[in-house]
Tab-separated table of C-alpha atoms and ligand atoms in Angstrom:
chain	number	residue	atom	x	y	z
A	47	UNK	CA	0.000	0.000	0.000
A	48	UNK	CA	2.769	2.430	0.982
A	49	UNK	CA	4.417	1.648	-2.340
A	50	UNK	CA	1.369	3.047	-4.143
A	51	UNK	CA	0.870	5.982	-1.778
A	52	UNK	CA	4.447	7.184	-1.326
A	53	UNK	CA	6.485	6.205	-4.378
A	54	UNK	CA	4.592	8.663	-6.684
A	55	UNK	CA	5.768	11.474	-4.403
A	56	UNK	CA	9.226	10.970	-5.879
A	57	UNK	CA	8.439	13.767	-8.328
A	58	UNK	CA	8.353	16.157	-5.374
A	59	UNK	CA	11.375	14.743	-3.480
A	60	UNK	CA	13.884	12.047	-4.448
A	61	UNK	CA	13.675	10.563	-0.914
A	62	UNK	CA	10.473	8.756	-1.944
A	63	UNK	CA	12.437	6.809	-4.538
A	64	UNK	CA	13.396	4.478	-1.679
A	65	UNK	CA	9.888	2.949	-1.736
A	66	UNK	CA	10.649	1.514	-5.167
A	67	UNK	CA	13.315	-0.816	-3.806
A	68	UNK	CA	12.307	-4.379	-2.870
A	69	UNK	CA	15.228	-4.575	-0.428
A	70	UNK	CA	14.017	-1.535	1.505
A	71	UNK	CA	10.397	-2.682	1.578
A	72	UNK	CA	11.443	-6.201	2.620
A	73	UNK	CA	13.446	-4.947	5.589
A	74	UNK	CA	10.497	-2.859	6.741
A	75	UNK	CA	8.084	-5.746	6.160
A	76	UNK	CA	10.238	-7.852	8.504
A	77	UNK	CA	10.351	-5.080	11.110
A	78	UNK	CA	6.624	-4.307	10.812
A	79	UNK	CA	5.583	-7.969	11.186
A	80	UNK	CA	8.017	-8.446	14.080
A	81	UNK	CA	6.814	-5.389	16.011
A	82	UNK	CA	3.141	-6.186	15.337
A	83	UNK	CA	3.469	-9.782	16.571
A	84	UNK	CA	5.501	-8.767	19.629
A	85	UNK	CA	3.013	-6.072	20.602
A	86	UNK	CA	-0.153	-8.079	19.946
A	87	UNK	CA	1.088	-11.422	21.334
A	88	UNK	CA	0.224	-10.839	25.008
A	89	UNK	CA	-3.215	-9.462	24.107
A	90	UNK	CA	-4.022	-12.481	21.900
A	91	UNK	CA	-2.776	-14.966	24.499
A	92	UNK	CA	-5.072	-13.339	27.084
A	93	UNK	CA	-7.987	-13.474	24.655
A	94	UNK	CA	-7.363	-17.151	23.784
A	95	UNK	CA	-7.423	-17.922	27.502
A	96	UNK	CA	-10.632	-15.912	27.973
A	97	UNK	CA	-12.184	-17.880	25.096
A	98	UNK	CA	-10.999	-21.148	26.706
A	99	UNK	CA	-8.903	-22.079	23.654
A	100	UNK	CA	-6.720	-24.337	25.761
A	101	UNK	CA	-4.900	-27.294	24.205
A	102	UNK	CA	-6.174	-30.765	25.048
A	103	UNK	CA	-3.255	-33.160	25.534
A	104	UNK	CA	-3.433	-36.755	24.309
A	105	UNK	CA	-3.211	-39.197	27.237
A	106	UNK	CA	-0.967	-41.669	25.408
A	107	UNK	CA	1.680	-39.143	24.421
A	108	UNK	CA	5.014	-38.452	26.108
A	109	UNK	CA	4.450	-37.980	29.855
A	110	UNK	CA	5.944	-34.496	29.926
A	111	UNK	CA	3.281	-33.171	27.581
A	112	UNK	CA	0.567	-33.580	30.193
A	113	UNK	CA	1.917	-30.453	31.910
A	114	UNK	CA	1.059	-28.526	28.743
A	115	UNK	CA	-2.674	-29.123	29.155
A	116	UNK	CA	-4.555	-25.849	28.748
A	117	UNK	CA	-1.801	-23.951	26.942
A	118	UNK	CA	-3.653	-21.565	24.619
A	119	UNK	CA	-3.603	-22.742	21.008
A	120	UNK	CA	-4.572	-21.086	17.689
A	121	UNK	CA	-1.738	-18.598	18.174
A	122	UNK	CA	-1.236	-18.896	14.424
A	123	UNK	CA	-3.819	-16.117	14.171
A	124	UNK	CA	-1.046	-13.786	15.372
A	125	UNK	CA	1.315	-14.945	12.626
A	126	UNK	CA	-1.337	-14.557	9.933
A	127	UNK	CA	-2.370	-11.074	11.090
A	128	UNK	CA	1.194	-9.758	11.467
A	129	UNK	CA	2.477	-11.259	8.215
A	130	UNK	CA	-0.649	-10.325	6.252
A	131	UNK	CA	-0.660	-6.739	7.526
A	132	UNK	CA	3.038	-6.215	6.804
A	133	UNK	CA	2.646	-7.657	3.306
A	134	UNK	CA	-0.338	-5.448	2.477
A	135	UNK	CA	1.492	-2.433	3.901
A	136	UNK	CA	4.739	-2.891	1.971
A	137	UNK	CA	4.076	-4.980	-1.167
A	138	UNK	CA	2.917	-3.923	-4.618
A	139	UNK	CA	-0.773	-4.834	-4.388
A	140	UNK	CA	-1.166	-5.110	-8.148
A	141	UNK	CA	1.095	-8.203	-8.076
A	142	UNK	CA	-0.769	-11.462	-8.777
A	143	UNK	CA	1.767	-13.603	-6.914
A	144	UNK	CA	1.133	-11.649	-3.711
A	145	UNK	CA	-2.612	-12.286	-3.835
A	146	UNK	CA	-2.333	-15.957	-4.862
A	147	UNK	CA	0.059	-16.629	-1.979
A	148	UNK	CA	-1.972	-14.597	0.547
A	149	UNK	CA	-5.144	-16.335	-0.630
A	150	UNK	CA	-3.594	-19.774	-0.166
A	151	UNK	CA	-2.284	-18.829	3.278
A	152	UNK	CA	-5.694	-17.543	4.407
A	153	UNK	CA	-7.475	-20.545	2.879
A	154	UNK	CA	-5.296	-23.099	4.669
A	155	UNK	CA	-5.463	-20.961	7.799
A	156	UNK	CA	-9.265	-21.120	7.678
A	157	UNK	CA	-9.193	-24.925	7.365
A	158	UNK	CA	-6.798	-25.071	10.303
A	159	UNK	CA	-8.932	-22.659	12.339
A	160	UNK	CA	-11.999	-24.836	11.750
A	161	UNK	CA	-10.049	-27.932	12.835
A	162	UNK	CA	-8.644	-26.214	15.927
A	163	UNK	CA	-12.069	-24.898	16.831
A	164	UNK	CA	-13.619	-28.369	16.570
A	165	UNK	CA	-10.825	-29.903	18.690
A	166	UNK	CA	-11.048	-27.251	21.408
A	167	UNK	CA	-14.840	-27.111	21.458
A	168	UNK	CA	-15.303	-30.907	21.334
A	169	UNK	CA	-12.809	-31.506	24.147
A	170	UNK	CA	-11.381	-34.431	22.203
A	171	UNK	CA	-8.634	-34.626	19.592
A	172	UNK	CA	-11.057	-35.216	16.808
A	173	UNK	CA	-11.186	-32.134	14.642
A	174	UNK	CA	-12.792	-32.134	11.234
A	175	UNK	CA	-12.472	-35.461	9.420
A	176	UNK	CA	-9.191	-36.075	7.642
A	177	UNK	CA	-10.991	-36.553	4.320
A	178	UNK	CA	-12.884	-33.246	4.529
A	179	UNK	CA	-9.715	-31.435	5.565
A	180	UNK	CA	-7.685	-32.951	2.724
A	181	UNK	CA	-10.431	-32.166	0.196
A	182	UNK	CA	-10.546	-28.524	1.275
A	183	UNK	CA	-6.746	-28.284	1.131
A	184	UNK	CA	-6.702	-29.803	-2.375
A	185	UNK	CA	-9.404	-27.391	-3.562
A	186	UNK	CA	-7.545	-24.338	-2.205
A	187	UNK	CA	-4.159	-25.457	-3.560
A	188	UNK	CA	-5.813	-26.434	-6.840
A	189	UNK	CA	-7.363	-23.009	-7.244
A	190	UNK	CA	-3.975	-21.392	-6.603
A	191	UNK	CA	-2.229	-23.698	-9.107
A	192	UNK	CA	-4.857	-23.078	-11.803
A	193	UNK	CA	-4.661	-19.292	-11.360
A	194	UNK	CA	-0.871	-19.483	-11.649
A	195	UNK	CA	-1.156	-21.717	-14.732
A	196	UNK	CA	-3.174	-18.986	-16.482
A	197	UNK	CA	-0.415	-16.465	-15.837
A	198	UNK	CA	1.485	-15.555	-19.039
A	199	UNK	CA	4.925	-17.119	-19.093
A	200	UNK	CA	3.957	-19.802	-16.562
A	201	UNK	CA	6.228	-22.805	-17.023
A	202	UNK	CA	5.477	-26.448	-16.323
A	203	UNK	CA	9.197	-27.197	-16.270
A	204	UNK	CA	10.968	-28.139	-13.025
A	205	UNK	CA	14.296	-26.889	-11.721
A	206	UNK	CA	16.418	-29.698	-10.308
A	207	UNK	CA	18.899	-28.726	-7.585
A	208	UNK	CA	22.568	-29.231	-8.623
A	209	UNK	CA	21.631	-29.771	-12.308
A	210	UNK	CA	21.390	-26.465	-14.193
A	211	UNK	CA	20.508	-28.052	-17.549
A	212	UNK	CA	17.890	-30.495	-16.285
A	213	UNK	CA	14.398	-29.000	-16.603
A	214	UNK	CA	11.892	-31.840	-17.019
A	215	UNK	CA	8.576	-30.642	-18.422
A	216	UNK	CA	5.632	-32.082	-16.467
A	217	UNK	CA	3.076	-30.632	-18.887
A	218	UNK	CA	-0.466	-31.209	-17.537
A	219	UNK	CA	0.973	-33.175	-14.629
A	220	UNK	CA	2.467	-29.992	-13.199
A	221	UNK	CA	-0.854	-29.023	-11.610
A	222	UNK	CA	-1.139	-32.198	-9.481
A	223	UNK	CA	2.575	-31.853	-8.694
A	224	UNK	CA	2.057	-28.274	-7.490
A	225	UNK	CA	-0.901	-29.496	-5.444
A	226	UNK	CA	1.282	-32.160	-3.850
A	227	UNK	CA	3.958	-29.597	-2.951
A	228	UNK	CA	1.537	-27.171	-1.302
A	229	UNK	CA	-0.663	-29.716	0.505
A	230	UNK	CA	2.380	-31.829	1.418
A	231	UNK	CA	4.252	-28.860	2.879
A	232	UNK	CA	1.210	-27.787	4.905
A	233	UNK	CA	0.756	-31.216	6.458
A	234	UNK	CA	4.479	-31.775	6.996
A	235	UNK	CA	4.688	-28.566	9.051
A	236	UNK	CA	1.558	-29.643	10.876
A	237	UNK	CA	3.152	-32.935	11.905
A	238	UNK	CA	6.347	-31.163	12.988
A	239	UNK	CA	4.527	-28.762	15.298
A	240	UNK	CA	4.770	-31.023	18.342
A	241	UNK	CA	7.350	-29.277	20.578
A	242	UNK	CA	7.723	-25.632	21.661
A	243	UNK	CA	9.137	-23.662	18.723
A	244	UNK	CA	9.908	-26.812	16.781
A	245	UNK	CA	7.869	-25.819	13.735
A	246	UNK	CA	8.105	-22.023	13.741
A	247	UNK	CA	11.916	-22.088	13.892
A	248	UNK	CA	12.405	-24.045	10.656
A	249	UNK	CA	9.456	-22.207	9.038
A	250	UNK	CA	11.165	-18.880	9.731
A	251	UNK	CA	14.510	-20.192	8.456
A	252	UNK	CA	12.836	-21.556	5.312
A	253	UNK	CA	10.980	-18.276	4.742
A	254	UNK	CA	14.301	-16.456	5.056
A	255	UNK	CA	15.845	-18.812	2.503
A	256	UNK	CA	12.997	-18.289	0.051
A	257	UNK	CA	13.298	-14.540	0.687
A	258	UNK	CA	16.672	-14.858	-1.038
A	259	UNK	CA	15.378	-17.125	-3.815
A	260	UNK	CA	12.422	-14.894	-4.647
A	261	UNK	CA	14.693	-11.864	-4.828
A	262	UNK	CA	17.190	-13.452	-7.226
A	263	UNK	CA	14.456	-15.143	-9.297
A	264	UNK	CA	12.847	-11.740	-9.849
A	265	UNK	CA	16.125	-9.992	-10.677
A	266	UNK	CA	16.853	-10.485	-14.394
A	267	UNK	CA	20.621	-9.946	-14.180
A	268	UNK	CA	21.224	-12.133	-11.119
A	269	UNK	CA	18.875	-14.864	-12.368
A	270	UNK	CA	20.675	-15.023	-15.710
A	271	UNK	CA	24.084	-14.953	-14.026
A	272	UNK	CA	23.109	-17.862	-11.758
A	273	UNK	CA	21.294	-19.560	-14.639
A	274	UNK	CA	18.026	-19.960	-12.704
A	275	UNK	CA	14.565	-19.226	-14.131
A	276	UNK	CA	13.888	-15.478	-14.288
A	277	UNK	CA	10.273	-14.854	-13.282
A	278	UNK	CA	9.153	-11.260	-13.809
A	279	UNK	CA	7.276	-9.892	-10.786
A	280	UNK	CA	8.212	-12.675	-8.400
A	281	UNK	CA	10.513	-10.276	-6.532
A	282	UNK	CA	7.487	-8.865	-4.702
A	283	UNK	CA	7.229	-12.202	-2.881
A	284	UNK	CA	10.505	-11.227	-1.197
A	285	UNK	CA	8.419	-8.793	0.827
A	286	UNK	CA	5.887	-11.489	1.734
A	287	UNK	CA	8.715	-13.842	2.778
A	288	UNK	CA	10.143	-11.014	4.865
A	289	UNK	CA	6.771	-10.572	6.547
A	290	UNK	CA	6.714	-14.309	7.319
A	291	UNK	CA	10.222	-14.049	8.845
A	292	UNK	CA	9.204	-11.123	11.030
A	293	UNK	CA	5.938	-12.703	12.135
A	294	UNK	CA	7.686	-16.037	12.721
A	295	UNK	CA	10.291	-14.439	14.987
A	296	UNK	CA	7.604	-12.531	16.856
A	297	UNK	CA	5.530	-15.672	17.387
A	298	UNK	CA	8.639	-17.584	18.480
A	299	UNK	CA	9.072	-14.991	21.233
A	300	UNK	CA	5.951	-16.483	22.865
A	301	UNK	CA	6.173	-20.039	21.524
A	302	UNK	CA	9.744	-20.561	22.738
A	303	UNK	CA	10.127	-23.166	25.485
A	304	UNK	CA	8.225	-23.165	27.785
A	305	UNK	CA	5.548	-22.069	25.314
A	306	UNK	CA	2.917	-19.548	26.362
A	307	UNK	CA	0.946	-20.347	23.192
A	308	UNK	CA	0.798	-22.967	20.425
A	309	UNK	CA	0.213	-21.992	16.807
A	310	UNK	CA	-2.522	-24.545	16.221
A	311	UNK	CA	-3.438	-25.974	12.827
A	312	UNK	CA	-4.394	-22.432	11.827
A	313	UNK	CA	-0.689	-21.647	12.009
A	314	UNK	CA	0.964	-24.879	10.906
A	315	UNK	CA	-1.216	-25.488	7.833
A	316	UNK	CA	-1.009	-21.867	6.663
A	317	UNK	CA	2.752	-21.601	7.175
A	318	UNK	CA	3.396	-24.856	5.348
A	319	UNK	CA	1.109	-23.792	2.505
A	320	UNK	CA	2.944	-20.456	2.322
A	321	UNK	CA	6.281	-22.203	1.829
A	322	UNK	CA	4.805	-24.604	-0.708
A	323	UNK	CA	3.162	-21.827	-2.729
A	324	UNK	CA	6.328	-19.684	-2.787
A	325	UNK	CA	8.352	-22.746	-3.830
A	326	UNK	CA	5.941	-23.408	-6.731
A	327	UNK	CA	5.861	-19.775	-7.898
A	328	UNK	CA	9.659	-19.386	-7.830
A	329	UNK	CA	10.078	-22.756	-9.632
A	330	UNK	CA	12.171	-24.062	-6.737
A	331	UNK	CA	9.755	-26.807	-5.756
A	332	UNK	CA	12.210	-29.689	-5.330
A	333	UNK	CA	14.538	-27.392	-3.401
A	334	UNK	CA	11.833	-27.176	-0.723
A	335	UNK	CA	12.670	-30.771	0.172
A	336	UNK	CA	16.138	-29.502	1.164
A	337	UNK	CA	15.148	-26.164	2.686
A	338	UNK	CA	12.292	-27.852	4.549
A	339	UNK	CA	14.300	-31.006	5.211
A	340	UNK	CA	13.222	-31.064	8.852
A	341	UNK	CA	9.589	-31.311	7.753
A	342	UNK	CA	10.492	-34.079	5.293
A	343	UNK	CA	12.341	-36.044	7.986
A	344	UNK	CA	9.409	-35.692	10.403
A	345	UNK	CA	6.908	-36.850	7.782
A	346	UNK	CA	9.054	-39.765	6.619
A	347	UNK	CA	9.479	-40.889	10.234
A	348	UNK	CA	5.699	-41.225	10.501
A	349	UNK	CA	5.393	-43.011	7.149
A	350	UNK	CA	8.144	-45.478	8.059
A	351	UNK	CA	6.735	-45.997	11.575
A	352	UNK	CA	3.181	-46.690	10.404
A	353	UNK	CA	4.348	-48.913	7.513
A	354	UNK	CA	6.661	-50.890	9.763
A	355	UNK	CA	3.956	-51.337	12.375
A	356	UNK	CA	1.424	-52.486	9.804
A	357	UNK	CA	3.797	-54.859	7.969
A	358	UNK	CA	5.992	-56.118	10.808
A	359	UNK	CA	3.974	-55.177	13.901
A	360	UNK	CA	7.166	-53.492	15.088
A	361	UNK	CA	7.993	-49.824	15.548
A	362	UNK	CA	11.180	-48.293	14.114
A	363	UNK	CA	11.102	-45.298	16.444
A	364	UNK	CA	10.047	-45.245	20.078
A	365	UNK	CA	7.351	-42.858	18.877
A	366	UNK	CA	6.751	-40.896	15.693
A	367	UNK	CA	7.123	-38.172	14.560
A	368	UNK	CA	10.839	-38.394	15.286
A	369	UNK	CA	10.887	-35.517	17.784
A	370	UNK	CA	8.908	-37.758	20.151
A	371	UNK	CA	11.483	-40.520	19.648
A	372	UNK	CA	14.186	-38.277	21.094
A	373	UNK	CA	11.832	-37.293	23.904
A	374	UNK	CA	11.327	-40.948	24.761
A	375	UNK	CA	15.117	-41.378	24.723
A	376	UNK	CA	15.267	-38.796	27.509
A	377	UNK	CA	16.502	-35.780	25.565
A	378	UNK	CA	15.311	-32.517	27.134
A	379	UNK	CA	12.734	-30.680	24.973
A	380	UNK	CA	14.902	-27.544	24.459
A	381	UNK	CA	17.809	-29.710	23.336
A	382	UNK	CA	15.684	-31.435	20.682
A	383	UNK	CA	14.289	-28.108	19.480
A	384	UNK	CA	17.631	-26.275	19.189
A	385	UNK	CA	19.271	-29.241	17.482
A	386	UNK	CA	16.442	-29.311	14.916
A	387	UNK	CA	16.971	-25.575	14.377
A	388	UNK	CA	20.697	-26.148	13.807
A	389	UNK	CA	19.890	-28.852	11.258
A	390	UNK	CA	17.429	-26.470	9.605
A	391	UNK	CA	20.104	-23.772	9.228
A	392	UNK	CA	22.518	-26.346	7.815
A	393	UNK	CA	19.916	-27.433	5.227
A	394	UNK	CA	19.111	-23.819	4.331
A	395	UNK	CA	22.800	-23.111	3.657
A	396	UNK	CA	23.056	-26.315	1.621
A	397	UNK	CA	20.046	-25.185	-0.422
A	398	UNK	CA	21.623	-21.783	-1.090
A	399	UNK	CA	24.862	-23.489	-2.108
A	400	UNK	CA	22.987	-25.296	-4.907
A	401	UNK	CA	22.927	-21.941	-6.711
A	402	UNK	CA	26.660	-22.327	-7.333
A	403	UNK	CA	26.971	-26.124	-7.218
A	404	UNK	CA	25.384	-26.761	-10.587
B	7	57M	C1	-0.197	-32.425	14.660
B	7	57M	N1	-0.009	-31.897	16.957
B	7	57M	C2	0.688	-32.077	18.217
B	7	57M	C3	-0.770	-27.732	18.847
B	7	57M	C4	-0.035	-27.387	17.579
B	7	57M	C5	-0.340	-39.998	12.262
B	7	57M	C6	0.232	-39.319	13.486
B	7	57M	C7	1.724	-39.185	13.383
B	7	57M	C8	-0.424	-37.953	13.651
B	7	57M	C9	0.177	-37.145	14.803
B	7	57M	C10	-0.717	-35.945	15.036
B	7	57M	O1	-1.738	-36.054	15.660
B	7	57M	N2	-0.287	-34.822	14.549
B	7	57M	C11	-1.104	-33.607	14.702
B	7	57M	C12	0.704	-32.440	15.847
B	7	57M	C13	-0.002	-31.245	19.314
B	7	57M	O2	0.126	-29.879	18.903
B	7	57M	C14	-1.083	-29.212	18.607
B	7	57M	O3	-1.307	-29.343	17.189
B	7	57M	C15	-0.905	-28.108	16.569
B	7	57M	C16	-0.153	-28.386	15.297
B	7	57M	N3	-0.995	-29.037	14.368
B	7	57M	O4	0.003	-25.998	17.341
B	7	57M	O5	-1.939	-26.977	18.951
B	7	57M	C17	0.773	-31.445	20.615
B	7	57M	O6	2.136	-31.107	20.387
B	7	57M	C18	2.664	-30.473	21.549
B	7	57M	N4	3.143	-29.133	21.176
B	7	57M	C19	4.081	-28.544	22.007
B	7	57M	N5	4.545	-27.298	21.675
B	7	57M	C20	4.117	-26.622	20.549
B	7	57M	O7	4.601	-25.476	20.296
B	7	57M	O8	4.475	-29.121	23.011
B	7	57M	C21	2.686	-28.496	20.061
B	7	57M	C22	3.169	-27.256	19.707
B	7	57M	C23	0.291	-30.511	21.687
B	7	57M	C24	1.528	-30.415	22.571
B	7	57M	O9	1.577	-31.570	23.382
B	7	57M	O10	-0.825	-31.084	22.338
B	7	57M	C25	0.686	-33.558	18.568
B	7	57M	O11	1.772	-34.094	18.806
B	7	57M	O12	-0.421	-34.127	18.554
B	7	57M	N6	0.244	-37.935	16.003
B	7	57M	C26	1.260	-37.749	16.802
B	7	57M	O13	2.143	-36.945	16.596
B	7	57M	C27	1.340	-38.748	17.938
B	7	57M	N7	2.163	-39.855	17.415
B	7	57M	C28	1.700	-41.108	17.321
B	7	57M	O14	0.579	-41.407	17.666
B	7	57M	N8	2.604	-41.991	16.796
B	7	57M	C29	2.258	-43.388	16.589
B	7	57M	C30	1.864	-43.644	15.115
B	7	57M	C31	0.536	-42.977	14.777
B	7	57M	C32	2.940	-43.071	14.171
B	7	57M	C33	3.489	-44.238	16.869
B	7	57M	O15	4.577	-43.673	16.948
B	7	57M	O16	3.317	-45.481	16.953
B	7	57M	C34	2.076	-38.135	19.092
B	7	57M	N9	1.503	-36.889	19.490
B	7	57M	C35	0.851	-36.750	20.702
B	7	57M	N10	0.645	-37.751	21.484
B	7	57M	N11	0.430	-35.529	21.080
B	7	57M	C36	2.143	-39.137	20.203
B	7	57M	C37	0.924	-39.078	21.054
């Protein structure tokens, strides 16, 4: 919004030229989202308590989680409000990619809100049925993919990390692939959100990594130099990624161990969908498996655990997802969380290195 209001004033004073720069607007999107989430956090936590939005803890989970009973959940509302506000304040609102990504985030957030609401109100762990939830997620991601596919210059080719000349064309199969990336990312983050700060840390790191990728993908000279797809207009998503980084850090302030609030499905589904949508738009879909490697590991641990139990009637891990396995081994919760963050930073740096290792 400020871009539209203030940049035209450049004809009166050159100072206003600064609002043209994506770098400037990204920095202030980060700061705006951070300040908003820090300031509004305590108010929201009080409101969630007033509305009795306390987390119900599963009886058969790790013993230590029972102490978390009643922690306010649905704190993802804070992330969505802070990141959405900062994006609308600082991004170019005529940019299609901004609205497609915001729409997907809000859509998945609404599904998550509905699920959280059902869990909290029903007093059990049963939210909306898995089938209904998956159908809604597929419809939202499908709408986003179809809108993107109409965009002039949209490519159905993939970029493969480490191989600059390998661009397989999925043709009509790109739409289901894009769906898989967005819905898969949303549910992988959802599974990961099982310890204080365990999901929001890697989400923030991944958003910061895609902040870099959106900037270079939207910069014709840098994109050509690095031989990655140049996508006109995608640079505006740098501001949205910045807003996610700021809101993620602000939420982490309250979600850090011992958590005062959980993000809920409203947060985990929307944050995962945000990463998936940005990955699809920037044509760095496969790279998300590296950047979001923590989410992949968590999801695979569940798949392997359930498969093993069904085929062999034996577990591989003491409990899945894998963060519970380390809990059952006696690792302190903060130790598990920080070690997952360290791994996340390592994977982010590895992902960035693929720009040169190709
Ligand atoms: C999402 N939700 C947390 C919180 C958060 C198939 C199976 C692997 C599914 C999985 C599952 O139910 N996943 C749902 C994970 C829950 O967190 C809430 O959910 C939101 C995210 N969607 O925002 O509102 C619990 O996680 C803890 N938590 C924190 N700090 C946080 O900042 O401590 C969350 C955020 C919260 C709190 O205790 O209540 C969750 O874990 O449910 N199921 C599981 O993960 C269960 N695993 C399992 O059953 N494994 C089996 C089979 C099925 C693989 C096995 O290993 O044999 C575990 N989770 C729980 N208890 N809570 C174990 C049992």
